[in-house]
Amino acid sequence: FLIMSNPVDLKTQKYDRQLRLWATTGQQALEEANICLLNATPTGCEILKNLVLPGVGLVTIVDEQKVTKQDIHNNFFLDPDSTGQSKAKSAAELLQELNEDASVVHIERNPSDLIHNSPEFFDPFSVIVTVNMVHDDMLKLSTICNESNKILIAVKNKGLVGVFSIQSPEHTVIETHPDNATDLRLATPFQHLVDYVDTFNLDELDQTDHGQVPFVIVLLKYVDAWKKEDNSIQIPLSYQQKKELEKRIAAGKRTPDEENFDEAISNAWRLCSNDHISDEVRHIFEEPSCQSAHSDSPHFWILARAVRDFVENEGGGHLPLSGKLPDMKSDTLNYIGLQNVYREKALCDLEAVKKRVRGFLEGSEVSIPDETIEIFCKNASNVRVIQYRPLTENHVLAEKLVNWVKTDENICYLLGYYGADKFRSKYGHLPVSQVDFNPFKEEVQAYIESLGVSSADTQEVMSSEATDKAILNFIRFGDMETPNLAALVGGLAAQEAIKLITHQYIPINNTCVFNGITSTSSVFEI
């Protein structure tokens, strides 16, 4: 007879692949997001494409312009029949076709007018995206978003180089999804693990069982033998010591193909890499928001304080154990036995943290779901906090600029965008022809000098080939966005928007430059 499994709902089927990336909590955050795009340029529409497809809740396109023939050539989301019609309306209609779960609406208004005369317009939105906005308008919008705690993503894309910067309220990330998040506590094994390891006697096992012992057991057995032989309490940490340990483990193999011993050798590095608390997490523990956390604090800081107190008390200097085991060569019985040891320790640590959280919240109406506490404990070693600055304060520091120019030419393209803003403010248009080359270069130099860079260093920057390339990128392409760069930069910006909305994965801090000439990207914290 057939055993019918529970049917998967259509929504889960539709979003199956992305649910594996950010789970239902991330998907819910996306569906609750309210996005505003200012300027329906090719890049702006590509950004929305990458937000509408995964199911962002509501999108509003603001643009007062009409569709031109040039727009048809550059923008995939405008068709020839829309020439002369509202650009915002035409783009919204085609973007809506991508996903019926999303709602895409349009407003035919001048973004600059809304920014300066109707700042309350932006109140409903959680994320505001701008593309190629005039610098003065961007500064005003930055202030509006900063005062109302909104995420702002400012994108500029011309020719073969695109730039985007992020402004956000304090951004906390619990689920950072690191490549290697396994904490096996090999350097300082907890008592239950020590007791479990002691139940194994490798010398007494037959050939089959000897090859089925998990590498964690094998490794700890040889470390224990090392300590006894050297009459030491220290684990082998130096390069020579680890090499010697690996030789001893290799010598213990009964057959050349014992995979569990090979795994023990290849995982010897874990002895000194996973037990410590990272500088990023220690910095979080030292933050005033953590040290003075109370029942009215954001959940992240209450949990951070509870975990910090756990580390200083029950944890004995260690974070809560995640309890996660990697795949390894082992029979089912041994793997489940080891898994239970780690799971029981993780549950014990979790209960201790829960108790501390309940203590913080005692007498208040605030509650934090057990699931949230569990997620924090599982990811405690990789949580992050990013303090973004308003775009009004984004200026390249002089000492950083000199070093960046020497190591990464993409900074010159960012300087080109800053210089273009100054050029536009002075001449009323962007540099779009060869006659603008020298005046444009003068504005780039003026910007660098305004940072306090010395004359010698300024001349070094201005004489670099990369600076001329950055200036020519504007001159050659004028006010045009190329479709290929629009798609690529749009994808990059949308990816960062999803990270910010879902509070999963680590977003950039705070400016990204993509260079289509060399196919490279750089992130600068300015």
Coordinates of N, CA and C in Angstrom, one line a residue, residues 377-517:
C377 N 21.2 31.0 20.8 CA 22.2 30.2 21.4 C 23.0 29.4 20.4
K378 N 22.3 28.9 19.4 CA 22.9 28.1 18.3 C 23.9 28.9 17.5
N379 N 23.6 30.2 17.4 CA 24.4 31.1 16.6 C 25.3 32.1 17.4
A380 N 25.4 31.8 18.7 CA 26.0 32.8 19.5 C 27.4 33.2 19.1
S381 N 28.1 32.2 18.6 CA 29.5 32.5 18.2 C 29.7 33.3 17.0
N382 N 28.6 33.6 16.3 CA 28.7 34.4 15.0 C 27.7 35.5 14.9
V383 N 27.1 35.9 16.0 CA 26.2 37.0 15.9 C 26.9 38.3 15.6
R384 N 26.3 39.3 15.0 CA 27.0 40.5 14.6 C 26.1 41.7 14.8
V385 N 26.7 42.8 15.0 CA 26.1 44.1 15.1 C 26.8 45.1 14.2
I386 N 26.1 45.8 13.3 CA 26.7 46.8 12.4 C 26.1 48.1 12.7
Q387 N 27.0 49.1 13.0 CA 26.5 50.5 13.2 C 26.8 51.3 12.0
Y388 N 25.8 51.5 11.2 CA 25.9 52.3 10.0 C 25.9 53.8 10.3
R389 N 26.6 54.5 9.5 CA 26.5 56.0 9.6 C 25.6 56.6 8.5
P390 N 25.0 57.7 8.8 CA 24.1 58.4 7.8 C 25.0 58.7 6.6
L391 N 24.3 58.7 5.4 CA 25.1 59.0 4.2 C 25.6 60.5 4.2
T392 N 25.0 61.3 5.0 CA 25.5 62.7 5.2 C 26.8 62.7 5.8
E393 N 27.2 61.6 6.5 CA 28.5 61.6 7.2 C 29.5 60.7 6.4
N394 N 29.1 60.2 5.2 CA 30.0 59.3 4.5 C 31.0 60.1 3.7
H395 N 32.2 60.2 4.3 CA 33.3 60.8 3.6 C 34.5 59.9 3.8
V396 N 35.3 59.8 2.7 CA 36.5 59.0 2.7 C 37.5 59.6 3.7
L397 N 38.0 58.9 4.7 CA 39.0 59.5 5.5 C 40.3 59.6 4.8
A398 N 41.0 60.7 5.1 CA 42.3 61.0 4.3 C 43.3 59.8 4.4
E399 N 43.5 59.3 5.7 CA 44.5 58.3 5.9 C 44.1 57.0 5.2
K400 N 42.8 56.7 5.1 CA 42.3 55.5 4.5 C 42.5 55.6 2.9
L401 N 42.2 56.8 2.4 CA 42.2 57.0 1.0 C 43.5 56.8 0.4
V402 N 44.6 57.3 1.0 CA 45.9 57.1 0.5 C 46.3 55.6 0.4
N403 N 45.9 54.8 1.4 CA 46.2 53.4 1.4 C 45.4 52.7 0.4
W404 N 44.1 53.0 0.3 CA 43.2 52.4 -0.7 C 43.7 52.6 -2.1
V405 N 44.1 53.8 -2.4 CA 44.5 54.1 -3.8 C 45.7 53.2 -4.2
K406 N 46.6 52.9 -3.2 CA 47.7 52.1 -3.5 C 47.4 50.6 -3.6
T407 N 46.3 50.2 -3.0 CA 46.0 48.8 -3.0 C 44.7 48.4 -3.9
D408 N 43.9 49.4 -4.1 CA 42.6 49.0 -4.8 C 42.2 50.2 -5.7
E409 N 42.3 50.1 -7.0 CA 42.0 51.2 -7.9 C 40.5 51.5 -7.9
N410 N 39.7 50.6 -7.4 CA 38.2 50.8 -7.5 C 37.8 52.0 -6.6
I411 N 38.7 52.4 -5.7 CA 38.4 53.6 -4.9 C 38.4 54.8 -5.8
C412 N 39.1 54.8 -6.9 CA 39.2 56.0 -7.8 C 37.8 56.2 -8.5
Y413 N 37.1 55.1 -8.7 CA 35.8 55.2 -9.4 C 34.8 55.8 -8.4
L414 N 35.0 55.5 -7.1 CA 34.1 56.1 -6.1 C 34.4 57.6 -6.0
L415 N 35.7 57.9 -6.1 CA 36.0 59.4 -6.1 C 35.4 60.0 -7.3
G416 N 35.3 59.3 -8.4 CA 34.7 59.9 -9.6 C 33.3 60.2 -9.4
Y417 N 32.6 59.4 -8.7 CA 31.2 59.7 -8.4 C 31.0 60.9 -7.5
Y418 N 31.9 61.0 -6.5 CA 31.9 62.2 -5.6 C 32.2 63.4 -6.4
G419 N 33.2 63.3 -7.3 CA 33.5 64.5 -8.2 C 32.4 64.8 -9.1
A420 N 31.7 63.8 -9.6 CA 30.5 64.1 -10.5 C 29.4 64.8 -9.8
D421 N 29.2 64.5 -8.5 CA 28.2 65.3 -7.7 C 28.6 66.7 -7.6
K422 N 29.9 67.0 -7.3 CA 30.3 68.4 -7.2 C 30.2 69.1 -8.6
F423 N 30.6 68.4 -9.7 CA 30.5 68.9 -11.0 C 29.0 69.3 -11.3
R424 N 28.1 68.4 -11.0 CA 26.7 68.7 -11.3 C 26.2 69.9 -10.5
S425 N 26.6 70.0 -9.2 CA 26.2 71.1 -8.4 C 26.7 72.4 -9.0
K426 N 27.9 72.4 -9.6 CA 28.5 73.6 -10.1 C 28.0 74.0 -11.5
Y427 N 27.8 73.0 -12.3 CA 27.5 73.3 -13.7 C 26.1 72.9 -14.1
G428 N 25.3 72.2 -13.2 CA 23.9 71.9 -13.5 C 23.7 70.7 -14.4
H429 N 24.8 70.0 -14.7 CA 24.6 68.7 -15.5 C 25.8 67.8 -15.2
L430 N 25.7 66.6 -15.5 CA 26.8 65.6 -15.3 C 27.8 65.8 -16.4
P431 N 29.0 65.4 -16.2 CA 30.1 65.5 -17.2 C 29.8 64.4 -18.3
V432 N 29.5 64.9 -19.5 CA 29.0 64.0 -20.6 C 29.8 64.1 -21.9
S433 N 30.8 65.0 -21.9 CA 31.5 65.2 -23.2 C 33.0 65.4 -22.8
Q434 N 33.8 65.4 -23.9 CA 35.3 65.5 -23.7 C 35.6 66.9 -23.2
V435 N 34.8 67.9 -23.5 CA 35.1 69.2 -23.0 C 35.0 69.3 -21.5
D436 N 34.2 68.4 -20.9 CA 34.0 68.3 -19.5 C 35.2 67.7 -18.7
F437 N 36.1 67.1 -19.5 CA 37.2 66.2 -18.8 C 38.0 67.0 -17.8
N438 N 38.6 68.1 -18.2 CA 39.4 68.9 -17.2 C 38.6 69.5 -16.1
P439 N 37.4 70.1 -16.4 CA 36.7 70.7 -15.2 C 36.2 69.5 -14.3
F440 N 35.9 68.4 -14.9 CA 35.5 67.3 -14.0 C 36.7 66.8 -13.2
K441 N 37.8 66.7 -13.7 CA 39.0 66.3 -13.0 C 39.3 67.3 -11.9
E442 N 39.1 68.6 -12.2 CA 39.3 69.6 -11.1 C 38.4 69.4 -9.9
E443 N 37.1 69.0 -10.2 CA 36.2 68.8 -9.1 C 36.6 67.5 -8.3
V444 N 37.1 66.5 -9.0 CA 37.5 65.3 -8.2 C 38.7 65.7 -7.3
Q445 N 39.6 66.5 -7.9 CA 40.7 67.0 -7.0 C 40.3 67.8 -5.9
A446 N 39.3 68.7 -6.1 CA 38.8 69.6 -5.1 C 38.2 68.7 -4.0
Y447 N 37.5 67.6 -4.4 CA 36.9 66.8 -3.3 C 38.0 66.1 -2.5
I448 N 39.0 65.6 -3.1 CA 40.1 65.0 -2.4 C 40.8 66.0 -1.4
E449 N 41.0 67.2 -1.9 CA 41.6 68.2 -1.1 C 40.8 68.6 0.1
S450 N 39.4 68.5 -0.1 CA 38.5 68.9 1.0 C 38.6 67.8 2.1
L451 N 39.1 66.7 1.9 CA 39.3 65.6 2.9 C 40.5 65.8 3.8
G452 N 41.3 66.8 3.4 CA 42.5 67.0 4.2 C 43.7 66.2 3.7
V453 N 43.6 65.7 2.5 CA 44.7 64.9 2.0 C 45.9 65.9 1.6
S454 N 47.1 65.5 1.9 CA 48.2 66.4 1.6 C 48.4 66.6 0.1
S455 N 49.1 67.6 -0.3 CA 49.2 68.0 -1.7 C 49.9 66.9 -2.5
A456 N 51.0 66.3 -1.8 CA 51.7 65.2 -2.5 C 50.8 64.0 -2.7
D457 N 50.0 63.6 -1.7 CA 49.2 62.5 -1.9 C 48.0 62.7 -2.9
T458 N 47.5 64.0 -2.9 CA 46.5 64.3 -3.8 C 47.0 64.2 -5.2
Q459 N 48.2 64.7 -5.5 CA 48.8 64.6 -6.8 C 49.0 63.1 -7.2
E460 N 49.4 62.3 -6.2 CA 49.6 60.9 -6.5 C 48.3 60.2 -7.0
V461 N 47.2 60.6 -6.3 CA 45.9 60.1 -6.7 C 45.5 60.6 -8.0
M462 N 45.6 61.9 -8.3 CA 45.2 62.5 -9.5 C 46.0 62.0 -10.7
S463 N 47.2 61.6 -10.5 CA 48.1 61.2 -11.6 C 47.9 59.7 -11.9
S464 N 47.2 59.0 -11.1 CA 47.0 57.5 -11.3 C 46.2 57.3 -12.5
E465 N 46.5 56.2 -13.2 CA 45.7 55.8 -14.4 C 44.3 55.5 -14.1
A466 N 44.0 54.9 -12.9 CA 42.7 54.6 -12.5 C 41.8 55.8 -12.4
T467 N 42.4 56.9 -11.9 CA 41.6 58.2 -11.8 C 41.1 58.6 -13.2
D468 N 42.0 58.6 -14.2 CA 41.6 58.9 -15.5 C 40.5 58.0 -16.1
K469 N 40.7 56.7 -15.8 CA 39.7 55.7 -16.2 C 38.3 56.0 -15.6
A470 N 38.3 56.4 -14.3 CA 37.1 56.7 -13.7 C 36.4 57.9 -14.3
I471 N 37.2 58.9 -14.6 CA 36.6 60.1 -15.3 C 36.1 59.8 -16.7
L472 N 36.9 59.0 -17.4 CA 36.5 58.7 -18.8 C 35.2 57.8 -18.8
N473 N 35.0 57.0 -17.7 CA 33.7 56.3 -17.6 C 32.5 57.2 -17.7
F474 N 32.6 58.3 -17.0 CA 31.5 59.3 -17.1 C 31.4 59.9 -18.5
I475 N 32.6 60.4 -19.0 CA 32.6 61.1 -20.2 C 32.1 60.2 -21.4
R476 N 32.5 59.0 -21.4 CA 32.1 58.1 -22.6 C 30.6 57.7 -22.5
F477 N 30.1 57.5 -21.3 CA 28.7 57.0 -21.3 C 27.7 58.1 -20.9
G478 N 28.2 59.2 -20.5 CA 27.3 60.3 -20.1 C 26.3 59.9 -19.1
D479 N 25.0 60.1 -19.4 CA 23.9 59.8 -18.4 C 23.3 58.5 -18.7
M480 N 24.0 57.5 -19.3 CA 23.4 56.2 -19.7 C 23.8 55.1 -18.8
E481 N 22.8 54.3 -18.4 CA 23.1 53.0 -17.7 C 23.1 51.9 -18.8
T482 N 24.1 51.1 -18.7 CA 24.2 49.9 -19.6 C 23.3 48.8 -19.0
P483 N 22.6 48.0 -19.9 CA 21.7 47.0 -19.4 C 22.4 45.9 -18.6
N484 N 23.6 45.5 -19.0 CA 24.3 44.4 -18.3 C 24.8 44.9 -16.9
L485 N 25.3 46.1 -16.8 CA 25.7 46.6 -15.5 C 24.4 46.8 -14.6
A486 N 23.4 47.3 -15.2 CA 22.1 47.5 -14.5 C 21.7 46.2 -13.9
A487 N 21.7 45.1 -14.6 CA 21.3 43.8 -14.1 C 22.2 43.3 -13.0
L488 N 23.5 43.5 -13.2 CA 24.5 43.0 -12.2 C 24.4 43.9 -10.9
V489 N 24.5 45.2 -11.0 CA 24.5 46.0 -9.8 C 23.1 45.9 -9.2
G490 N 22.0 45.8 -10.0 CA 20.7 45.6 -9.4 C 20.6 44.3 -8.5
G491 N 21.3 43.3 -9.0 CA 21.3 42.0 -8.3 C 22.1 42.2 -7.0
L492 N 23.2 42.9 -7.0 CA 24.0 43.1 -5.8 C 23.3 43.9 -4.8
A493 N 22.7 45.0 -5.2 CA 21.9 45.9 -4.3 C 20.7 45.1 -3.7
A494 N 20.0 44.4 -4.5 CA 18.9 43.6 -4.0 C 19.3 42.6 -3.0
Q495 N 20.4 41.9 -3.2 CA 20.9 40.9 -2.3 C 21.2 41.6 -0.9
E496 N 21.8 42.7 -0.9 CA 22.0 43.4 0.4 C 20.7 43.8 1.0
A497 N 19.7 44.2 0.2 CA 18.4 44.6 0.8 C 17.8 43.4 1.4
I498 N 17.9 42.3 0.8 CA 17.3 41.1 1.4 C 18.0 40.7 2.8
K499 N 19.3 40.9 2.8 CA 20.0 40.6 4.1 C 19.5 41.6 5.2
L500 N 19.3 42.8 4.8 CA 18.9 43.8 5.8 C 17.4 43.6 6.2
I501 N 16.6 43.2 5.3 CA 15.2 42.9 5.6 C 15.0 41.7 6.5
T502 N 15.7 40.6 6.1 CA 15.5 39.3 6.8 C 16.4 39.3 8.1
H503 N 17.3 40.2 8.3 CA 18.3 40.1 9.4 C 19.0 38.8 9.4
Q504 N 19.3 38.3 8.2 CA 20.1 37.1 8.0 C 21.3 37.3 7.0
Y505 N 22.4 36.6 7.3 CA 23.6 36.9 6.5 C 24.1 38.3 6.9
I506 N 25.4 38.5 6.6 CA 26.0 39.8 7.0 C 26.1 40.7 5.8
P507 N 25.4 41.9 5.9 CA 25.4 42.9 4.8 C 26.7 43.6 4.8
I508 N 27.0 44.3 3.7 CA 28.2 45.1 3.6 C 28.1 46.3 4.5
N509 N 29.3 46.8 4.9 CA 29.3 48.1 5.6 C 30.4 48.9 5.0
N510 N 30.1 49.9 4.2 CA 28.8 50.4 3.9 C 28.6 50.8 2.4
T511 N 29.8 50.7 1.7 CA 29.7 51.1 0.3 C 30.4 50.1 -0.6
C512 N 29.7 49.7 -1.7 CA 30.3 48.7 -2.6 C 30.5 49.4 -4.0
V513 N 31.6 49.1 -4.6 CA 31.9 49.5 -6.0 C 32.1 48.3 -6.9
F514 N 31.3 48.2 -7.9 CA 31.5 47.1 -8.9 C 32.1 47.7 -10.2
N515 N 33.2 47.2 -10.6 CA 34.0 47.7 -11.7 C 33.8 46.7 -12.9
G516 N 32.9 47.1 -13.8 CA 32.7 46.2 -15.0 C 33.8 46.1 -16.0
I517 N 34.8 47.0 -15.8 CA 35.9 47.0 -16.7 C 36.9 45.9 -16.4

